[in-house]
Tab-separated table of C-alpha atoms and ligand atoms in Angstrom:
chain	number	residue	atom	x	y	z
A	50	UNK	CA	40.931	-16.236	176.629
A	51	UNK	CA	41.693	-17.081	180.210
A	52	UNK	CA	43.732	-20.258	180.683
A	53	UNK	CA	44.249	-22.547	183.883
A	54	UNK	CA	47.116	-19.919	185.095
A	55	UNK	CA	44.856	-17.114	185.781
A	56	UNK	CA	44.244	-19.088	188.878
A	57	UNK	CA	47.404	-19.940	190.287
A	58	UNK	CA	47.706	-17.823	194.095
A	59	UNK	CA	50.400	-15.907	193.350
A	60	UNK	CA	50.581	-13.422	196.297
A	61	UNK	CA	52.926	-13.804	198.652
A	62	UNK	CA	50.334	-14.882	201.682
A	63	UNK	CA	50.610	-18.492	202.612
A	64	UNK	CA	49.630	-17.630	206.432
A	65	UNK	CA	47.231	-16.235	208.402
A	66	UNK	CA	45.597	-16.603	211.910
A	67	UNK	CA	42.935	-19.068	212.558
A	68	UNK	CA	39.799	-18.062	211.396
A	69	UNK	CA	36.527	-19.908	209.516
A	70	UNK	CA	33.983	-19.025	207.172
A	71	UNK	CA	30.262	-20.759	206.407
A	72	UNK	CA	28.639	-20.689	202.569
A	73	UNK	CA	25.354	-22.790	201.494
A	74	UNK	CA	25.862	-23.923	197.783
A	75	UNK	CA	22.325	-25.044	195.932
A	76	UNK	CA	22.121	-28.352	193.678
A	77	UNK	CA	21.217	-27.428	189.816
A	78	UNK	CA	19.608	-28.763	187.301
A	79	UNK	CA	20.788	-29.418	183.950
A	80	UNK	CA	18.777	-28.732	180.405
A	81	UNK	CA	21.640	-29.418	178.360
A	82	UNK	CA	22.913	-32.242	179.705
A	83	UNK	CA	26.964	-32.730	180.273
A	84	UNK	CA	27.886	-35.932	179.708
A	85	UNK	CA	31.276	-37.323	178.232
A	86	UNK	CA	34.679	-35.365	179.471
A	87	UNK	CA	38.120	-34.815	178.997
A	88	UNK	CA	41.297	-35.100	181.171
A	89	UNK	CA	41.101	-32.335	184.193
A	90	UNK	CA	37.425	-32.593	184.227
A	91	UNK	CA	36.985	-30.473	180.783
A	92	UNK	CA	33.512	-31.494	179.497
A	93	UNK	CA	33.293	-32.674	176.337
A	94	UNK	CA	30.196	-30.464	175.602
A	95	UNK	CA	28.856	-26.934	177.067
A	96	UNK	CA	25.860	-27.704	178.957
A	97	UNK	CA	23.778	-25.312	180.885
A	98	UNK	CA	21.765	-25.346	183.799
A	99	UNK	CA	18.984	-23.997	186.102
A	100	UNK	CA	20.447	-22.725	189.437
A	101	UNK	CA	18.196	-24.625	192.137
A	102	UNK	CA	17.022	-22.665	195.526
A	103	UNK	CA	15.788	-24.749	198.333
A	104	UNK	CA	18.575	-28.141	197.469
A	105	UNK	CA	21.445	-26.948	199.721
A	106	UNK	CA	24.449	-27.771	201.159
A	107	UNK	CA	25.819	-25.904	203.908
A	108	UNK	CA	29.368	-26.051	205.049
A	109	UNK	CA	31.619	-24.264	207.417
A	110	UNK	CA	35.424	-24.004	207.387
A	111	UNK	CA	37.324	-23.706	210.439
A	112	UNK	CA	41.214	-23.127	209.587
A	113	UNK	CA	44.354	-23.458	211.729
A	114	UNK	CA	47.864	-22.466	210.347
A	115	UNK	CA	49.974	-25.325	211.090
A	116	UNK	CA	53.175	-26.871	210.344
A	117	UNK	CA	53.320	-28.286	206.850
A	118	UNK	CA	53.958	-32.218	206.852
A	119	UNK	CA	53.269	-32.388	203.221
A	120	UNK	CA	49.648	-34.051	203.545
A	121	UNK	CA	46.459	-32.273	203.784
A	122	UNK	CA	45.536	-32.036	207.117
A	123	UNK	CA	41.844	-32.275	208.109
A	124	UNK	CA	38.425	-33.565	209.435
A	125	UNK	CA	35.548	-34.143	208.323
A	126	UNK	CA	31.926	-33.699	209.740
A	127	UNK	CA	28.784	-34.769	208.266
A	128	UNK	CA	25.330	-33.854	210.176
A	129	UNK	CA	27.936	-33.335	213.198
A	130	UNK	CA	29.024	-36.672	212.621
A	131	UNK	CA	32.582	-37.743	211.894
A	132	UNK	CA	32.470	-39.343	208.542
A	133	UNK	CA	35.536	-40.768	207.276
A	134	UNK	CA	34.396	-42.395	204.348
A	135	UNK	CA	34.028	-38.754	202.900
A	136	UNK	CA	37.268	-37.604	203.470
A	137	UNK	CA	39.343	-39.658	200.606
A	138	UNK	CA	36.649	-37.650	198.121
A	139	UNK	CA	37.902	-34.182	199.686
A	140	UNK	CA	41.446	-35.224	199.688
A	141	UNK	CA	41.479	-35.772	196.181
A	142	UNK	CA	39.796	-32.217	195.807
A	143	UNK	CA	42.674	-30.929	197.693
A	144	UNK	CA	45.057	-32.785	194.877
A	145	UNK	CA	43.453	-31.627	192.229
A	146	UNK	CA	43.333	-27.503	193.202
A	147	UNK	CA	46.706	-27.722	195.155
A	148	UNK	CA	49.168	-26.295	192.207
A	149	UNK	CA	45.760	-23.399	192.314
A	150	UNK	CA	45.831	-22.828	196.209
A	151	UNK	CA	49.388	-23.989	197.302
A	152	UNK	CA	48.442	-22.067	200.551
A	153	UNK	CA	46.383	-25.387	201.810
A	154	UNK	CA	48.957	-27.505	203.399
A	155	UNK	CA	49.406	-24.607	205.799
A	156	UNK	CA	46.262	-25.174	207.897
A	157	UNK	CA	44.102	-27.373	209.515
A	158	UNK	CA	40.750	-28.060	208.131
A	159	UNK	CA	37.808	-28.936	210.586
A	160	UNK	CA	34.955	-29.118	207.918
A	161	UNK	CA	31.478	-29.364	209.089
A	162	UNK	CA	28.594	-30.582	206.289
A	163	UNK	CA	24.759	-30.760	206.091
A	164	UNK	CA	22.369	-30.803	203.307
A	165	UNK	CA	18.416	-29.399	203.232
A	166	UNK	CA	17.388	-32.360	201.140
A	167	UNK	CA	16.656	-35.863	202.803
A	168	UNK	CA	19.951	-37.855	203.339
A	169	UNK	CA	20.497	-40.509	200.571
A	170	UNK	CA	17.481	-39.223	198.633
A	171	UNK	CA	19.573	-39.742	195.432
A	172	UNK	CA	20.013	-35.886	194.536
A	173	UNK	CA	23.161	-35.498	193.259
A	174	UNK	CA	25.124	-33.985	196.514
A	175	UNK	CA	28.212	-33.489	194.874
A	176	UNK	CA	27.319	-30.210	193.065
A	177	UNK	CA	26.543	-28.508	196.400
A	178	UNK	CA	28.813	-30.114	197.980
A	179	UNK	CA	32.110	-29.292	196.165
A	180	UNK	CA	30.606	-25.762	195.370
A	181	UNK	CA	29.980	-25.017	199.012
A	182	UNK	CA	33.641	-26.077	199.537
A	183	UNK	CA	35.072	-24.174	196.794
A	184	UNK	CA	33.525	-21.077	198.323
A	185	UNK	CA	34.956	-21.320	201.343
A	186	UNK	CA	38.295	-22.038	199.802
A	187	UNK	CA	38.228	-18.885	198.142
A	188	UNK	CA	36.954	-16.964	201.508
A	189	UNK	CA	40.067	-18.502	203.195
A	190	UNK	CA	41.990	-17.176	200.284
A	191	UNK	CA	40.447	-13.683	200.207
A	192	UNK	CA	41.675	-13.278	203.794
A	193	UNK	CA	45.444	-14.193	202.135
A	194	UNK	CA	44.547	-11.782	199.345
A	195	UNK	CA	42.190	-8.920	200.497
A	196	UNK	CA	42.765	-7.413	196.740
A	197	UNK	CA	40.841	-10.328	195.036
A	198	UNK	CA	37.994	-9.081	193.053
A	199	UNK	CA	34.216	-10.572	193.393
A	200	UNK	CA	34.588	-11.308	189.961
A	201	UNK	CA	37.686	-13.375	190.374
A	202	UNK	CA	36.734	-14.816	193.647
A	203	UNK	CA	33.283	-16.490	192.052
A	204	UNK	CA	34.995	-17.745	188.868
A	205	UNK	CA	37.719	-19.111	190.777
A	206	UNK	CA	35.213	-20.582	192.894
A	207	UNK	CA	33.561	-22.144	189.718
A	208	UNK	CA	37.013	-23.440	188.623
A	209	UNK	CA	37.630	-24.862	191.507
A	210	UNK	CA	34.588	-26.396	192.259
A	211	UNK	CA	34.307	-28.289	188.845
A	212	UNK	CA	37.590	-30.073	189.867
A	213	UNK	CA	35.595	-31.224	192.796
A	214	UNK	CA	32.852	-32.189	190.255
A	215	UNK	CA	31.746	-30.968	187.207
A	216	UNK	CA	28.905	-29.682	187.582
A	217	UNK	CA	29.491	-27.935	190.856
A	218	UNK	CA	31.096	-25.296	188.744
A	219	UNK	CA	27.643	-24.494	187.901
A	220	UNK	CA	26.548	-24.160	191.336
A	221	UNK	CA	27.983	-20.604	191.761
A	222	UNK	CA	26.057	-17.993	190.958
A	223	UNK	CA	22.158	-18.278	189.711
A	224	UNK	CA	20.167	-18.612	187.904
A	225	UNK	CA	21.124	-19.847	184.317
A	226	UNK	CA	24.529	-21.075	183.856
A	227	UNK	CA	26.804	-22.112	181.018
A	228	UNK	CA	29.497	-24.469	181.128
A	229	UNK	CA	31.674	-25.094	178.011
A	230	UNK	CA	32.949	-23.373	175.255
A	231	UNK	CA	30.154	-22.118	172.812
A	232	UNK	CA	30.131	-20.169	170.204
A	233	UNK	CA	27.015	-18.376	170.910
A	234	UNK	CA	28.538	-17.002	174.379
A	235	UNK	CA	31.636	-15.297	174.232
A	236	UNK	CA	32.788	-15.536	177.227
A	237	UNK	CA	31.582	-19.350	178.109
A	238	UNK	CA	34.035	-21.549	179.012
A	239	UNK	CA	35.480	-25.040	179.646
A	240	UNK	CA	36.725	-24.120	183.154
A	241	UNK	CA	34.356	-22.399	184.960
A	242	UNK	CA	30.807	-21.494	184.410
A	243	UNK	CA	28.907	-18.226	183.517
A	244	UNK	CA	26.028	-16.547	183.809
A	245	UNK	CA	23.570	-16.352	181.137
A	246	UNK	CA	24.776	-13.125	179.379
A	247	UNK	CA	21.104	-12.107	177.559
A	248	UNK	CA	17.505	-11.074	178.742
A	249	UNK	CA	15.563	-14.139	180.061
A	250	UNK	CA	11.586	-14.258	179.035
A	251	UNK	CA	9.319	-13.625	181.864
A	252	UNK	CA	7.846	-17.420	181.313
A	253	UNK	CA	11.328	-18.600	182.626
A	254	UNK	CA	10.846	-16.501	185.951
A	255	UNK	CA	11.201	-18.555	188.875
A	256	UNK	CA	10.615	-21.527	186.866
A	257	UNK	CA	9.645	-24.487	189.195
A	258	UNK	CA	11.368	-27.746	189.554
A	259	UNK	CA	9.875	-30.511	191.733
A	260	UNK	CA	12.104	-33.701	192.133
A	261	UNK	CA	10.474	-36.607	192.388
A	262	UNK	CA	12.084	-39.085	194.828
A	263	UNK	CA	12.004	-42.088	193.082
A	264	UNK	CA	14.847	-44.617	194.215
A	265	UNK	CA	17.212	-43.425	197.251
A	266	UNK	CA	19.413	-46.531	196.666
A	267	UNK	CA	23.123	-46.591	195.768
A	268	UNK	CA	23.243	-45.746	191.509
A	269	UNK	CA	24.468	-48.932	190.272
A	270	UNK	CA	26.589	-46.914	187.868
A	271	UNK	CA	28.426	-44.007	189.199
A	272	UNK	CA	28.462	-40.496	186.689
A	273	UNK	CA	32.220	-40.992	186.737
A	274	UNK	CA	31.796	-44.661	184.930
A	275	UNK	CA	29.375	-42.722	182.935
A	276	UNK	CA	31.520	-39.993	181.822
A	277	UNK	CA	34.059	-42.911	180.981
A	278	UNK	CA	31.997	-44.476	178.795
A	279	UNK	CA	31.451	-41.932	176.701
A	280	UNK	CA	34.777	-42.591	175.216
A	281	UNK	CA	35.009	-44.954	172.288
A	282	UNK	CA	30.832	-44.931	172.433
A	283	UNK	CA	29.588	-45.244	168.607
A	284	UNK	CA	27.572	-42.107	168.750
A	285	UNK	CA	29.506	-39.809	171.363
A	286	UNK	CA	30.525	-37.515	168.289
A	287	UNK	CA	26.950	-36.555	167.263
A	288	UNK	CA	26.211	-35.956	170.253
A	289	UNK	CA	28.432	-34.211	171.175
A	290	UNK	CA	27.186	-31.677	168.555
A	291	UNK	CA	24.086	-32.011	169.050
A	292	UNK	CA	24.530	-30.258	172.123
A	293	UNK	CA	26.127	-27.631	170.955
A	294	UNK	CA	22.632	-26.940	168.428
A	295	UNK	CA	20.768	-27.430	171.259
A	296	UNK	CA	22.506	-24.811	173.469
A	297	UNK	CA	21.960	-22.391	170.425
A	298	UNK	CA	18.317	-23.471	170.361
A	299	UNK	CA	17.376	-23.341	174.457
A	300	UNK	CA	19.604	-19.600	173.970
A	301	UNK	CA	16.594	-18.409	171.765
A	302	UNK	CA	14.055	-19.852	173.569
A	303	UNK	CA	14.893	-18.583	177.020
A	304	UNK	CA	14.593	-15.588	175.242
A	305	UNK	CA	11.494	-15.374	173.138
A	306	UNK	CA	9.854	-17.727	176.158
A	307	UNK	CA	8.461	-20.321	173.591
A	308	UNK	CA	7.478	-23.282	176.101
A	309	UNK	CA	6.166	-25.600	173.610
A	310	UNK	CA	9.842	-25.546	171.940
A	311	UNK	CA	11.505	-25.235	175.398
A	312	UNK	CA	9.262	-28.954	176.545
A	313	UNK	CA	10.470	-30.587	173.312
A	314	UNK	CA	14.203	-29.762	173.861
A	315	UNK	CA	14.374	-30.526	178.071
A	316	UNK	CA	12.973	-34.018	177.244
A	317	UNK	CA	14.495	-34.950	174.579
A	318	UNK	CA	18.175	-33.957	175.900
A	319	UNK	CA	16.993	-36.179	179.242
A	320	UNK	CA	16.157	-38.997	176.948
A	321	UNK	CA	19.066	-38.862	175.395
A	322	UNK	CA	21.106	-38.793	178.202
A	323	UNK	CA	19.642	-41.758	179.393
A	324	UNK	CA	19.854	-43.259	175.263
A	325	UNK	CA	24.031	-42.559	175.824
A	326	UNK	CA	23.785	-45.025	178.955
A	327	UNK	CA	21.846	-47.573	177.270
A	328	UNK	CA	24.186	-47.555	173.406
A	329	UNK	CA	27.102	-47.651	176.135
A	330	UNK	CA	29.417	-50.628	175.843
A	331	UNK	CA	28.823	-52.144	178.564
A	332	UNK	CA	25.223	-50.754	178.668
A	333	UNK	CA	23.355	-49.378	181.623
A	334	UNK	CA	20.079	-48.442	182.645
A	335	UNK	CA	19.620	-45.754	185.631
A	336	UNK	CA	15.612	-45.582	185.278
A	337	UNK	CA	13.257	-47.343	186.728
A	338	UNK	CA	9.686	-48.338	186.299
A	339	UNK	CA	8.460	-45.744	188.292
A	340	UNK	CA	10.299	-43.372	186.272
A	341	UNK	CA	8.660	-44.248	183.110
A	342	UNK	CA	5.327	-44.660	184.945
A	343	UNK	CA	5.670	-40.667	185.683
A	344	UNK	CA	6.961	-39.937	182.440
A	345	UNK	CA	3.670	-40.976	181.136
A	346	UNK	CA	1.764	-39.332	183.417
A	347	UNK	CA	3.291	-36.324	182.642
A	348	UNK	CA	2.652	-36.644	179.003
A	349	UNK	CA	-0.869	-37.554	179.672
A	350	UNK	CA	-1.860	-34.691	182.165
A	351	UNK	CA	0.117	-32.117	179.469
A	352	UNK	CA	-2.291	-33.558	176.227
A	353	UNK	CA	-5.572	-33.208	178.602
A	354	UNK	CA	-5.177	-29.920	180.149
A	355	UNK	CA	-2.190	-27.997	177.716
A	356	UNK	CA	-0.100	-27.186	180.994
A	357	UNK	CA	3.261	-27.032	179.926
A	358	UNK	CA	4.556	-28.867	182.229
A	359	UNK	CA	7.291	-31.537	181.412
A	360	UNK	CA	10.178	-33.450	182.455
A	361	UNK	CA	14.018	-33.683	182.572
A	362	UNK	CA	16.352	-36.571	184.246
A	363	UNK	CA	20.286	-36.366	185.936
A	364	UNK	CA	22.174	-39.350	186.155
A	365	UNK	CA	19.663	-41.523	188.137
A	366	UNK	CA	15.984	-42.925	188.046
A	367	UNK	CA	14.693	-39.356	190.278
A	368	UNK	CA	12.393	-37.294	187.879
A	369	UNK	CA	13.023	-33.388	187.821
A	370	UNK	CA	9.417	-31.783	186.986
A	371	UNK	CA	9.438	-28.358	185.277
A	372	UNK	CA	6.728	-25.844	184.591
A	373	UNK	CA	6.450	-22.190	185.099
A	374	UNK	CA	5.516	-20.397	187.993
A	375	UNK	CA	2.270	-19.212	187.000
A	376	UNK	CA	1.053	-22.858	187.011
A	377	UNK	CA	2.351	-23.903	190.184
A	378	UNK	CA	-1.022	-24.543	192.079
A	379	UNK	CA	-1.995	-26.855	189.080
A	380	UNK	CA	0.636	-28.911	188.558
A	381	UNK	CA	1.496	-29.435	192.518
A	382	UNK	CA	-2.199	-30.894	193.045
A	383	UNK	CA	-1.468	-32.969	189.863
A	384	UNK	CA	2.096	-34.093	191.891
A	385	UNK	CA	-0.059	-35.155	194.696
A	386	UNK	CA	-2.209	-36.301	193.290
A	387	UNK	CA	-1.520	-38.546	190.795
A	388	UNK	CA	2.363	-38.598	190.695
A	389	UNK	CA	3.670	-38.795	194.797
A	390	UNK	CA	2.457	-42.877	194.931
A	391	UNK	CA	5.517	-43.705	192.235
A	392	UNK	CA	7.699	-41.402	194.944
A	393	UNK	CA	9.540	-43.829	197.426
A	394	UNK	CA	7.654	-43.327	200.942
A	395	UNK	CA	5.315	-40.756	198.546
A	396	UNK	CA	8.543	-37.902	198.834
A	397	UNK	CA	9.155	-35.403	196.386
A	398	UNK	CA	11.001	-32.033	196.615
A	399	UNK	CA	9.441	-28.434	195.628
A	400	UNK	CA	11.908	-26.405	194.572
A	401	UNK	CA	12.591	-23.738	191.710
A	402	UNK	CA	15.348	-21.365	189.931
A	403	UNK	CA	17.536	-19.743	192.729
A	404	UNK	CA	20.485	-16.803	193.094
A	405	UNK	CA	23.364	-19.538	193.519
A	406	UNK	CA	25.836	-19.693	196.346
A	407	UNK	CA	25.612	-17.315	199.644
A	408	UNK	CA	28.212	-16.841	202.669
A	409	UNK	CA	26.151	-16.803	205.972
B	153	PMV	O1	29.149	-33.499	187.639
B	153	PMV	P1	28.995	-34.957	187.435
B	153	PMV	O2	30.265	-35.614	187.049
B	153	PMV	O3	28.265	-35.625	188.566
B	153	PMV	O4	28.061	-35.178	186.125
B	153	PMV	C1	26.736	-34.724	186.052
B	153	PMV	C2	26.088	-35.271	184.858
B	153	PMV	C3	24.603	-34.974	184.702
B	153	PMV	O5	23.993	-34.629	185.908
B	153	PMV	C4	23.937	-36.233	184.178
B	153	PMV	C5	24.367	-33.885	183.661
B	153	PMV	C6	24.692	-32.484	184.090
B	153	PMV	O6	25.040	-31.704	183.182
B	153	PMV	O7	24.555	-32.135	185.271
């Protein structure tokens, strides 16, 4: 089993001329949701995820060897804008994978940041964000190690980017991941994420996922509260394993491509995400009418026409649509149609399965 010192550097490298290095990093979408985790971001349950395509973020490292004051020495650059309000968030990422890449106090960081999805639109940023900085992490540490492996350079990557955020360690490669020890993938694990190891059914090809815009405002509970919460909650153990049936479930049905079974198991894990926040002590509720309002719709267009299409929810009141590729013209005229008008401003987001994270 690998273990948190397969990714200590080790080499003797700690310096090298300036240089940079650029990697997009997609969003993803969970199906089995993660939710509840242990001390150095371990989750309490495997969860695993679509790989997104067009939700991005794109960020360039420029690197300067420098004296070492003992701080991490950097700026950061949102849109081309200086943002400092970001950079206590990256600092602590630097914390966290120091004893990893003891190399980083050694340079100068000028970071540079943009996303493909609207500003503030509520996605969750953080998974493309930490996994875009992970990558370029390990591209400033390939340079100090030429040896590395691919192999080692992506799952350090992952390892280092659920520091940054747990599920940015999904954000890797594409385009099914699993995060979290299960005993139906042998090589899953708690620190980084993996690939799905088996044959996926052609229904699952390029499956679509069209986010639904429906409050940009501030979460009123952040997933780190969340996560908290999950300790001492009454029913945190069940579901806990529930989970883990339900990753053994979705494994069979991403292979045999049985949608009807696939519908029942995305919504209820979403529901039951949301069912954690609301049994939560204190209790929250991320929703909002205009999330139900969709929900419904959904349910209603699915029981007139038998389009499997259905729904799944992060950590916030934004709906995630899901169907397969084959019914994309359908279902987008439905979005447009009858859906867009519980959007804020009418936005929504077409996106679908993607190949994970690529240096440009
Ligand atoms: O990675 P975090 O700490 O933002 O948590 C993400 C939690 C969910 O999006 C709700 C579920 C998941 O597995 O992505």
């Amino acid at each position: 089993m690998i273990t948190t010192n397969h990714f200590i550097y080790t080499a003797q490298n700690q310096i090298i001329p300036a240089g940079q290095s650029t990697w997009s990093a997609p969003s993803n979408i969970a199906l089995v949701k993660y939710w509840g985790k242990k001390e150095d971001q371990i989750p309490a349950n495997p969860s695993l995820s679509f790989t997104l395509n067009n939700c991005k973020t794109i960020t360039t490292v420029a690197y300067t060897p420098v004296e070492n004051n003992g701080e991490f020495q950097f700026d950061f650059y949102f849109e081309n804008k200086p943002k400092e309000d970001f950079k206590p968030k990256i600092n602590k990422f630097f914390q966290r994978i120091e004893s990893y890449c003891p190399y980083l106090k050694n340079f100068y960081f000028t970071i540079h940041s943009e996303n493909t999805f609207p500003h503030s639109s509520g996605i969750a940023s953080s998974a493309s964000g930490m996994s875009a900085l992970a990558m370029n992490v390990m591209s400033l540490e390939k340079v100090l190690n030429p040896e590395m492996t691919e192999e080692f350079f992506n799952q350090k990557a992952s390892f280092l980017a659920r520091l940054g955020s747990g599920s940015a360690c999904r954000s890797v490669k594409g385009n099914v991941i699993v995060w979290g020890e299960h005993k139906d993938f042998s090589e899953s694990s708690d620190l980084f994420g993996v690939q799905f190891p088996f044959q996926i059914h052609e229904n699952f090809k390029n499956y679509q996922d069209t986010i639904l815009l429906v409050d940009k405002g501030e979460k009123q509970v952040s997933s780190t509260v969340g996560h908290d919460l999950m300790h001492n909650h009454p029913f945190a153990q069940q579901r806990f394993e529930q989970a883990h049936v339900n990753l053994s479930n979705l494994k069979t049905i991403l292979e045999t491509g049985n949608l009807t079974d696939f519908i029942a198991l995305a919504e209820s894990e979403a529901l039951t995400l949301h069912a954690m926040m609301m049994t939560s002590m204190p209790y929250f509720i991320l929703m909002k009418p205009n999330t139900l309002q969709i929900i419904n719709k959904i349910w209603e267009f699915r029981n007139e026409t038998s389009i499997p299409v259905c729904f799944t929810l992060d950590a916030g009141a934004n709906v995630h649509v899901l169907y397969p590729e084959q019914n994309k013209t359908e279902v987008l005229d439905f979005i447009q149609n009858q859906l867009a008008t519980f959007c804020q401003n009418g936005q929504f987001i077409i996106d679908q399965m993607g190949n994970g994270a690529e240096k440009l």
